[in-house]
PDB file of C-alpha atoms in Angstrom:
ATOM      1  CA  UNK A 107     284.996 199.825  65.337  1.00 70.00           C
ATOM      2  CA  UNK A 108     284.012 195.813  65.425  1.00 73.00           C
ATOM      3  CA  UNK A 109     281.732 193.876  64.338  1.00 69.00           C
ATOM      4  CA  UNK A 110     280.065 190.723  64.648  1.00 72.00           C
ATOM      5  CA  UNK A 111     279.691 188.400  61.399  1.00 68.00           C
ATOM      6  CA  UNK A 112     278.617 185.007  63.448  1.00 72.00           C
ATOM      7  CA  UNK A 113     281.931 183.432  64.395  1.00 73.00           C
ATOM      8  CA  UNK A 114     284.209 186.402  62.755  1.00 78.00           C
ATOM      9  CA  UNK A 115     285.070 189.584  64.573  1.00 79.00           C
ATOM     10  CA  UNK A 116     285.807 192.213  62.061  1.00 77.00           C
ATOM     11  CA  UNK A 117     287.644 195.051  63.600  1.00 77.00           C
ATOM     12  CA  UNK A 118     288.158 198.420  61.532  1.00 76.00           C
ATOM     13  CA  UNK A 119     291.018 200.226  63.267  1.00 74.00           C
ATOM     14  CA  UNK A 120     290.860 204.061  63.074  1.00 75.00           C
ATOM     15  CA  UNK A 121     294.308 204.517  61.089  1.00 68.00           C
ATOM     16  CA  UNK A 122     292.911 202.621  58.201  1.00 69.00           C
ATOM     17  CA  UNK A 123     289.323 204.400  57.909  1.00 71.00           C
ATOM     18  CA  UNK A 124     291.301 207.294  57.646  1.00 74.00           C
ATOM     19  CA  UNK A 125     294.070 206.702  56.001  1.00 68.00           C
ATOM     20  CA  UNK A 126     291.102 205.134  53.037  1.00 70.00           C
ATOM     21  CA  UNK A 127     289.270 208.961  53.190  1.00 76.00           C
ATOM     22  CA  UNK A 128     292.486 210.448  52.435  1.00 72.00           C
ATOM     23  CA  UNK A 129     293.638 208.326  49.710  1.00 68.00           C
ATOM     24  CA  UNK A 130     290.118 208.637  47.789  1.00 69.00           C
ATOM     25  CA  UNK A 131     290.324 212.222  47.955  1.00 75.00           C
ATOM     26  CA  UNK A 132     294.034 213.209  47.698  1.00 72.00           C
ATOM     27  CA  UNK A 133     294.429 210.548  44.752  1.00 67.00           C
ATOM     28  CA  UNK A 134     292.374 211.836  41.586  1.00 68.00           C
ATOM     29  CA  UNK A 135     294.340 209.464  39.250  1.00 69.00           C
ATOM     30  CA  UNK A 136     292.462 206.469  40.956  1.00 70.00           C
ATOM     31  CA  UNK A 137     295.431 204.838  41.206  1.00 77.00           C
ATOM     32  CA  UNK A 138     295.435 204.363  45.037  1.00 77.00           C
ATOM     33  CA  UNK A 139     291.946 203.438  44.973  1.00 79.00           C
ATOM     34  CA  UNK A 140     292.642 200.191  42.430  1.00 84.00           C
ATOM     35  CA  UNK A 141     295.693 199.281  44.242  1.00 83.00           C
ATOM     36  CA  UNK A 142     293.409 199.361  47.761  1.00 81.00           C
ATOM     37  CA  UNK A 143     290.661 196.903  45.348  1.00 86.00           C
ATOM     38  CA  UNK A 144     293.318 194.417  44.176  1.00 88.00           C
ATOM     39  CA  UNK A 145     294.507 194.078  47.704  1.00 86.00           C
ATOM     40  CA  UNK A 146     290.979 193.436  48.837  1.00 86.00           C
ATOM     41  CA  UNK A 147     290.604 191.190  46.780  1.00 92.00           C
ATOM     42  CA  UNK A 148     293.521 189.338  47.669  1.00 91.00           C
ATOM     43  CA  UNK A 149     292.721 188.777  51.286  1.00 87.00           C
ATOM     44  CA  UNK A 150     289.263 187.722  50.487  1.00 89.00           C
ATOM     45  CA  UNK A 151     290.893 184.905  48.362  1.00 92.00           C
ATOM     46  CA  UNK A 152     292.483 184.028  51.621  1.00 89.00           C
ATOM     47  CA  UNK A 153     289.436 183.695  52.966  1.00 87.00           C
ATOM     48  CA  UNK A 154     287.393 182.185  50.646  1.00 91.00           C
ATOM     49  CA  UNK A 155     290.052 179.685  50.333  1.00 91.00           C
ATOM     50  CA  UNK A 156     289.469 179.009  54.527  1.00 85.00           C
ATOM     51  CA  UNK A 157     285.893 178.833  53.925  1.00 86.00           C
ATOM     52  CA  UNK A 158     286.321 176.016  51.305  1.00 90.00           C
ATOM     53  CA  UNK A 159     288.251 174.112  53.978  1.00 86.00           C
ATOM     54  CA  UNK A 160     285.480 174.282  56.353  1.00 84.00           C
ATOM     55  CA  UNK A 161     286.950 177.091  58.515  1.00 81.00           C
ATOM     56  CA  UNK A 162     286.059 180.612  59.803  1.00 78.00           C
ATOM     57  CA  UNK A 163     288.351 183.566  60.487  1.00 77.00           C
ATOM     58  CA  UNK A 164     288.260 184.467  64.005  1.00 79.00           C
ATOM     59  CA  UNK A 165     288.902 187.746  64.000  1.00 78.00           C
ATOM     60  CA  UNK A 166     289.567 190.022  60.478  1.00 79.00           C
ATOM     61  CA  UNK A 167     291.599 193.255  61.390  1.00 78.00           C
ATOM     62  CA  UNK A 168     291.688 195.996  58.852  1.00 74.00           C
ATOM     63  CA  UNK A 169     294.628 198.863  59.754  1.00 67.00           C
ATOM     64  CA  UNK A 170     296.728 201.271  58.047  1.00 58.00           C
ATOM     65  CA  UNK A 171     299.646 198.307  57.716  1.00 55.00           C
ATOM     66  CA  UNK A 172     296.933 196.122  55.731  1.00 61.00           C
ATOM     67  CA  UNK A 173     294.350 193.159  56.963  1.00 70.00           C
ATOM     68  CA  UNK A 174     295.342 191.030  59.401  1.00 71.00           C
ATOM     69  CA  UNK A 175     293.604 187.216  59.739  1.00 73.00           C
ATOM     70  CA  UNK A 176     293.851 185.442  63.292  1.00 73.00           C
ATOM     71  CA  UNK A 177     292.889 181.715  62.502  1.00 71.00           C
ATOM     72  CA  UNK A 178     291.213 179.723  65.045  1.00 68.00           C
ATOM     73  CA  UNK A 179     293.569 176.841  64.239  1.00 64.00           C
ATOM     74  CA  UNK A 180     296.320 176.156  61.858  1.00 58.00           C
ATOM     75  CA  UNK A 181     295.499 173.738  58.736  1.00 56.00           C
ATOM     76  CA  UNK A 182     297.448 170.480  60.131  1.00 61.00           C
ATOM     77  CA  UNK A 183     297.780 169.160  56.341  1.00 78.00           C
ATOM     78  CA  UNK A 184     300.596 170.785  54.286  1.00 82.00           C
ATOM     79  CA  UNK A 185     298.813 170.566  51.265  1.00 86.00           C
ATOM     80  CA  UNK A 186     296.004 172.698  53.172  1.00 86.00           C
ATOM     81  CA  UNK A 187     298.542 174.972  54.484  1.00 88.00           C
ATOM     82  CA  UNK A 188     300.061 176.190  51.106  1.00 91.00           C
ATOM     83  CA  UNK A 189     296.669 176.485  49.310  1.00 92.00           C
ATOM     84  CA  UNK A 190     295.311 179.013  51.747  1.00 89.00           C
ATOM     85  CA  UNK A 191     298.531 181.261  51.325  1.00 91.00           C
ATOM     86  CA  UNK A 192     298.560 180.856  47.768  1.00 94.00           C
ATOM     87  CA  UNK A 193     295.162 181.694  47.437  1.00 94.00           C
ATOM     88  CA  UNK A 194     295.226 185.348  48.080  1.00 93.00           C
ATOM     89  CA  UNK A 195     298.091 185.635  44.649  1.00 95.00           C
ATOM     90  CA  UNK A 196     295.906 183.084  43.000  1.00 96.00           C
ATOM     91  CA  UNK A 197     293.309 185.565  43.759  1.00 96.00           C
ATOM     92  CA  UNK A 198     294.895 188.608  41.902  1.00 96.00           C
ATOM     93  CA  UNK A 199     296.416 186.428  38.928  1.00 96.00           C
ATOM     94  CA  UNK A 200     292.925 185.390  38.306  1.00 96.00           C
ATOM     95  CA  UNK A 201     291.255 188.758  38.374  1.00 95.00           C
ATOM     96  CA  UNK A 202     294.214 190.311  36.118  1.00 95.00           C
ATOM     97  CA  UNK A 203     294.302 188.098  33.696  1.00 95.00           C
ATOM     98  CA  UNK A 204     289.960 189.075  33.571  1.00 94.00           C
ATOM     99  CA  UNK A 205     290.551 192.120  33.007  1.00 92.00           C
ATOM    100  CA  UNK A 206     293.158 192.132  30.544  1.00 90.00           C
ATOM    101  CA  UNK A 207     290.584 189.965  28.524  1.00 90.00           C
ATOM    102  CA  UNK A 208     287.753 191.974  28.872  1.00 86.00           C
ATOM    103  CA  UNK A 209     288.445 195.166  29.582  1.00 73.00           C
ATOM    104  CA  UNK A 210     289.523 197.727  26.504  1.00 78.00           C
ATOM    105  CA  UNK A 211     289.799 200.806  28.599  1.00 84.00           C
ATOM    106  CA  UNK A 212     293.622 202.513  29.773  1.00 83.00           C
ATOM    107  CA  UNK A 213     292.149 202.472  33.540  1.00 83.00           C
ATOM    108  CA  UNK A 214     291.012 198.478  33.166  1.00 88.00           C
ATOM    109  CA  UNK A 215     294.177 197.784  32.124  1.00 89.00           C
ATOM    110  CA  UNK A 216     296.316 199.465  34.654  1.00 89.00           C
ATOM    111  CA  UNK A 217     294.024 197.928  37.327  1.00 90.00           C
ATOM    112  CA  UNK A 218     294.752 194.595  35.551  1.00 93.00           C
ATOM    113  CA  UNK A 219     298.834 195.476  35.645  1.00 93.00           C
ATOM    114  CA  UNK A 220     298.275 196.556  39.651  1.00 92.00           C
ATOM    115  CA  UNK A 221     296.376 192.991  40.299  1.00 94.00           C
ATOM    116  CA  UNK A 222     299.128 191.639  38.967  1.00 95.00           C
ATOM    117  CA  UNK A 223     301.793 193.223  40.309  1.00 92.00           C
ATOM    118  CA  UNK A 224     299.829 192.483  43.954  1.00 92.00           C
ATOM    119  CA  UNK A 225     300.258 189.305  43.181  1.00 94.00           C
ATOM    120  CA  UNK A 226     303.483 189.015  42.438  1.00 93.00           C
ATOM    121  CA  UNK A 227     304.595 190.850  45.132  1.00 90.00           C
ATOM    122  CA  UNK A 228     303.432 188.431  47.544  1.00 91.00           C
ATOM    123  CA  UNK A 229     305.056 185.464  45.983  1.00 92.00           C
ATOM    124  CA  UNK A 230     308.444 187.164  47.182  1.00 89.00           C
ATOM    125  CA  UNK A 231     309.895 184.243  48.792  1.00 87.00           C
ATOM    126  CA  UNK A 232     310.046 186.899  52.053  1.00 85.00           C
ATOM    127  CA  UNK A 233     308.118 185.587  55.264  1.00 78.00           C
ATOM    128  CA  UNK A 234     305.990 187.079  56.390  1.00 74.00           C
ATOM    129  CA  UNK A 235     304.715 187.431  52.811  1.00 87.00           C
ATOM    130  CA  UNK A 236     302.477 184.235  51.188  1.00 91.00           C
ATOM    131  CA  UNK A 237     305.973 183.373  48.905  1.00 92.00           C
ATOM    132  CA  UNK A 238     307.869 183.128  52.100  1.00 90.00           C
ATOM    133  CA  UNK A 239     305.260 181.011  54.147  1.00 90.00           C
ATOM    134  CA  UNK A 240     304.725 178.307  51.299  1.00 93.00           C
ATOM    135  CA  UNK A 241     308.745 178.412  50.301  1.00 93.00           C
ATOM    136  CA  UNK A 242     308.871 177.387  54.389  1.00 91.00           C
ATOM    137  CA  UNK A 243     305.691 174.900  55.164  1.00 91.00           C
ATOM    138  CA  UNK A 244     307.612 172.968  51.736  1.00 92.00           C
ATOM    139  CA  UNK A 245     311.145 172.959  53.181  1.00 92.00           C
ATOM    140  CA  UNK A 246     309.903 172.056  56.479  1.00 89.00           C
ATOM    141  CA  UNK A 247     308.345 168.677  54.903  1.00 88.00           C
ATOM    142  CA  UNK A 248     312.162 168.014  53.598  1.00 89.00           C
ATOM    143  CA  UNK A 249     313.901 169.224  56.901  1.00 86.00           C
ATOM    144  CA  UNK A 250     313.747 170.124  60.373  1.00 86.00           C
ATOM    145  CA  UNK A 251     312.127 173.684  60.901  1.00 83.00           C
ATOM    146  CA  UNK A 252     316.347 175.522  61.531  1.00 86.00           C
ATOM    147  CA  UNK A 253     317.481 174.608  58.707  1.00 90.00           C
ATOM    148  CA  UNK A 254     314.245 175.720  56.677  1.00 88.00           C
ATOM    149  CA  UNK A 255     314.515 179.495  58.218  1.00 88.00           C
ATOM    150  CA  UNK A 256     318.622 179.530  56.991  1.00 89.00           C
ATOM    151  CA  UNK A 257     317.535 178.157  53.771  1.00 91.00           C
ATOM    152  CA  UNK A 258     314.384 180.455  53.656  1.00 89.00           C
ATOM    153  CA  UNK A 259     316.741 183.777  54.864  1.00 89.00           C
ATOM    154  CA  UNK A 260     319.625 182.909  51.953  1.00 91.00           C
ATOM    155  CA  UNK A 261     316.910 182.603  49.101  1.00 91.00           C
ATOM    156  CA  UNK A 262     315.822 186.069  50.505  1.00 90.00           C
ATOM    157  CA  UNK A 263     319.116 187.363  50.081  1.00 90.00           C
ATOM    158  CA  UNK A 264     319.648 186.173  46.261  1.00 91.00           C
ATOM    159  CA  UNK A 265     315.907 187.940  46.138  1.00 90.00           C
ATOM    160  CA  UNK A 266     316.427 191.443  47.631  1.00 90.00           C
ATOM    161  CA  UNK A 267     319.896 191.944  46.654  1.00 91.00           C
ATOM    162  CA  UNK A 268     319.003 192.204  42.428  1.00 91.00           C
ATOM    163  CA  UNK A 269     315.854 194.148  43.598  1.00 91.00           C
ATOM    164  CA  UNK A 270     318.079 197.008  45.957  1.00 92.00           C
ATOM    165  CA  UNK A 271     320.445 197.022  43.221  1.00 93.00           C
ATOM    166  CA  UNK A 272     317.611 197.725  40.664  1.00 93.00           C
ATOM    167  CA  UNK A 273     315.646 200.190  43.056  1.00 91.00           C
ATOM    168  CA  UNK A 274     318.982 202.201  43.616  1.00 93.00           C
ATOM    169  CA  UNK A 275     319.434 202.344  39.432  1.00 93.00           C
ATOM    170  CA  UNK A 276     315.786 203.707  39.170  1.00 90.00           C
ATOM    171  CA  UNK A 277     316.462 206.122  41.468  1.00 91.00           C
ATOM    172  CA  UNK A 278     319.283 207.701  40.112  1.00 91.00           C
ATOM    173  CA  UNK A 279     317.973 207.407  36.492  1.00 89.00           C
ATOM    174  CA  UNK A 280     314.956 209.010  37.197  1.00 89.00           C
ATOM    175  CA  UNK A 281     314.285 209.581  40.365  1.00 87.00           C
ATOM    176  CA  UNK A 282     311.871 206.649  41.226  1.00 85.00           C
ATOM    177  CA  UNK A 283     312.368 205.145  45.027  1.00 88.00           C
ATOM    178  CA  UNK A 284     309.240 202.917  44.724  1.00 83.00           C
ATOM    179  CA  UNK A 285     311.628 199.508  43.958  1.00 86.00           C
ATOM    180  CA  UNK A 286     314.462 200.266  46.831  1.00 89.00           C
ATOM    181  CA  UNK A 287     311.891 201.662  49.082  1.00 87.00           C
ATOM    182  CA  UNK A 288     309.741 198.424  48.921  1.00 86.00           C
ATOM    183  CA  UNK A 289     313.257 196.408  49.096  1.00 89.00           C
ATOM    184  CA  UNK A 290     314.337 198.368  52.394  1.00 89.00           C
ATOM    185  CA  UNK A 291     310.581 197.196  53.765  1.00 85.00           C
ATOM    186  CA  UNK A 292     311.195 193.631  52.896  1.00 86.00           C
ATOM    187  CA  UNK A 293     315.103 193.969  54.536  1.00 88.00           C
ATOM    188  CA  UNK A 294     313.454 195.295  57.720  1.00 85.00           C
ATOM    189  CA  UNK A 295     310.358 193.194  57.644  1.00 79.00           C
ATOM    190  CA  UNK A 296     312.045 190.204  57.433  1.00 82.00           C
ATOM    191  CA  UNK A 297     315.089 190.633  59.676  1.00 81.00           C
ATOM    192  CA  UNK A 298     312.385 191.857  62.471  1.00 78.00           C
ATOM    193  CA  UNK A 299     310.437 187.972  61.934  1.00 71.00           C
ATOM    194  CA  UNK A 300     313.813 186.463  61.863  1.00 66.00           C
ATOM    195  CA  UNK A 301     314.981 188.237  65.214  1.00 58.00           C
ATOM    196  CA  UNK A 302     311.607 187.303  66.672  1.00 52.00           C
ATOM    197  CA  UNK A 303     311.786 183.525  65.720  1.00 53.00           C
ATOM    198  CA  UNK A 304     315.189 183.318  67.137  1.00 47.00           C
ATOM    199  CA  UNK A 305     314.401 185.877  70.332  1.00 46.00           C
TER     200      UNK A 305
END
């Protein structure tokens, strides 16, 4: 499905519409449903944080891997650059720390610990992820863009390694895969952008 917002193409792929349905019905702990919130919310700090700079998403696809943005231009100032990643984190700290404040209820707060936990997330200095992107566009001011990518790739590597080696202790204490599985996705994500940067 698409539609037209002036300027913007949204574009609602099948595979998320339905993978949404499912999730609201299957998941009666609401769990799913404030995680899907808190990452809205994140991508509309992204793009609240292009409007304040004066420029429109071109096109806004929504799919069962997550929302992606195509920008009619890159941001040629740094500065720029790094405030429209961090915006979409920003986003979710902000909200979290609002609910924590005001909200008194066990389901407030968990939404508050899953904003911030969004948040966090995406600070993992990983590209594609916002933490990876601003680590970059900041080493690239210092040094050509080769030596940013090895520098990027080896803090990645003092990241994921303590996070496998945590994920794999979960698991065998009690069972939980959620840490190593979301390590493994980082491992592949990022050696696929790195291959295709280098391809």
């Amino acid at each position: 499905m698409k539609l037209n917002f002036g300027e913007t193409v949204l574009r609602i792929n099948m595979s998320f519409a339905a993978a949404v349905t499912l999730t609201l019905i299957v998941d009666e702990s609401g769990l799913c449903a404030a995680a899907l919130f808190c990452c809205i919310v994140h991508e509309t700090g992204h793009i609240i944080c292009l409007l304040i700079l004066g420029e429109k998403p071109k096109i806004i696809e929504l799919s069962f891997y997550g929302v992606r943005l195509e920008r009619k231009s890159s941001c040629v100032d740094t500065a720029e650059e790094v405030a429209v990643f961090a915006s979409g984190p920003a986003a979710n700290l902000i909200l979290s720390a609002v609910l924590f404040v005001s909200g008194h209820s066990a389901g407030i707060k968990t939404a508050a610990v899953i904003s911030l936990c969004v948040g966090v997330f995406n600070l993992i200095p990983c590209r594609p992820l916002d933490g990876g992107n601003i680590l970059h566009l900041i080493l690239c001011k210092i040094t050509d863009e080769e030596k940013s990518d090895k520098i990027c790739f080896a803090v990645f590597c003092v990241t994921i390694v303590p996070m496998m080696v945590a994920g794999l202790g979960l698991m065998l204490k009690n069972g939980n895969i959620t840490l190593l599985a979301v390590s493994g996705y980082l491992t592949v994500v990022t050696l696929l952008n790195k291959k295709c940067r280098f391809s």
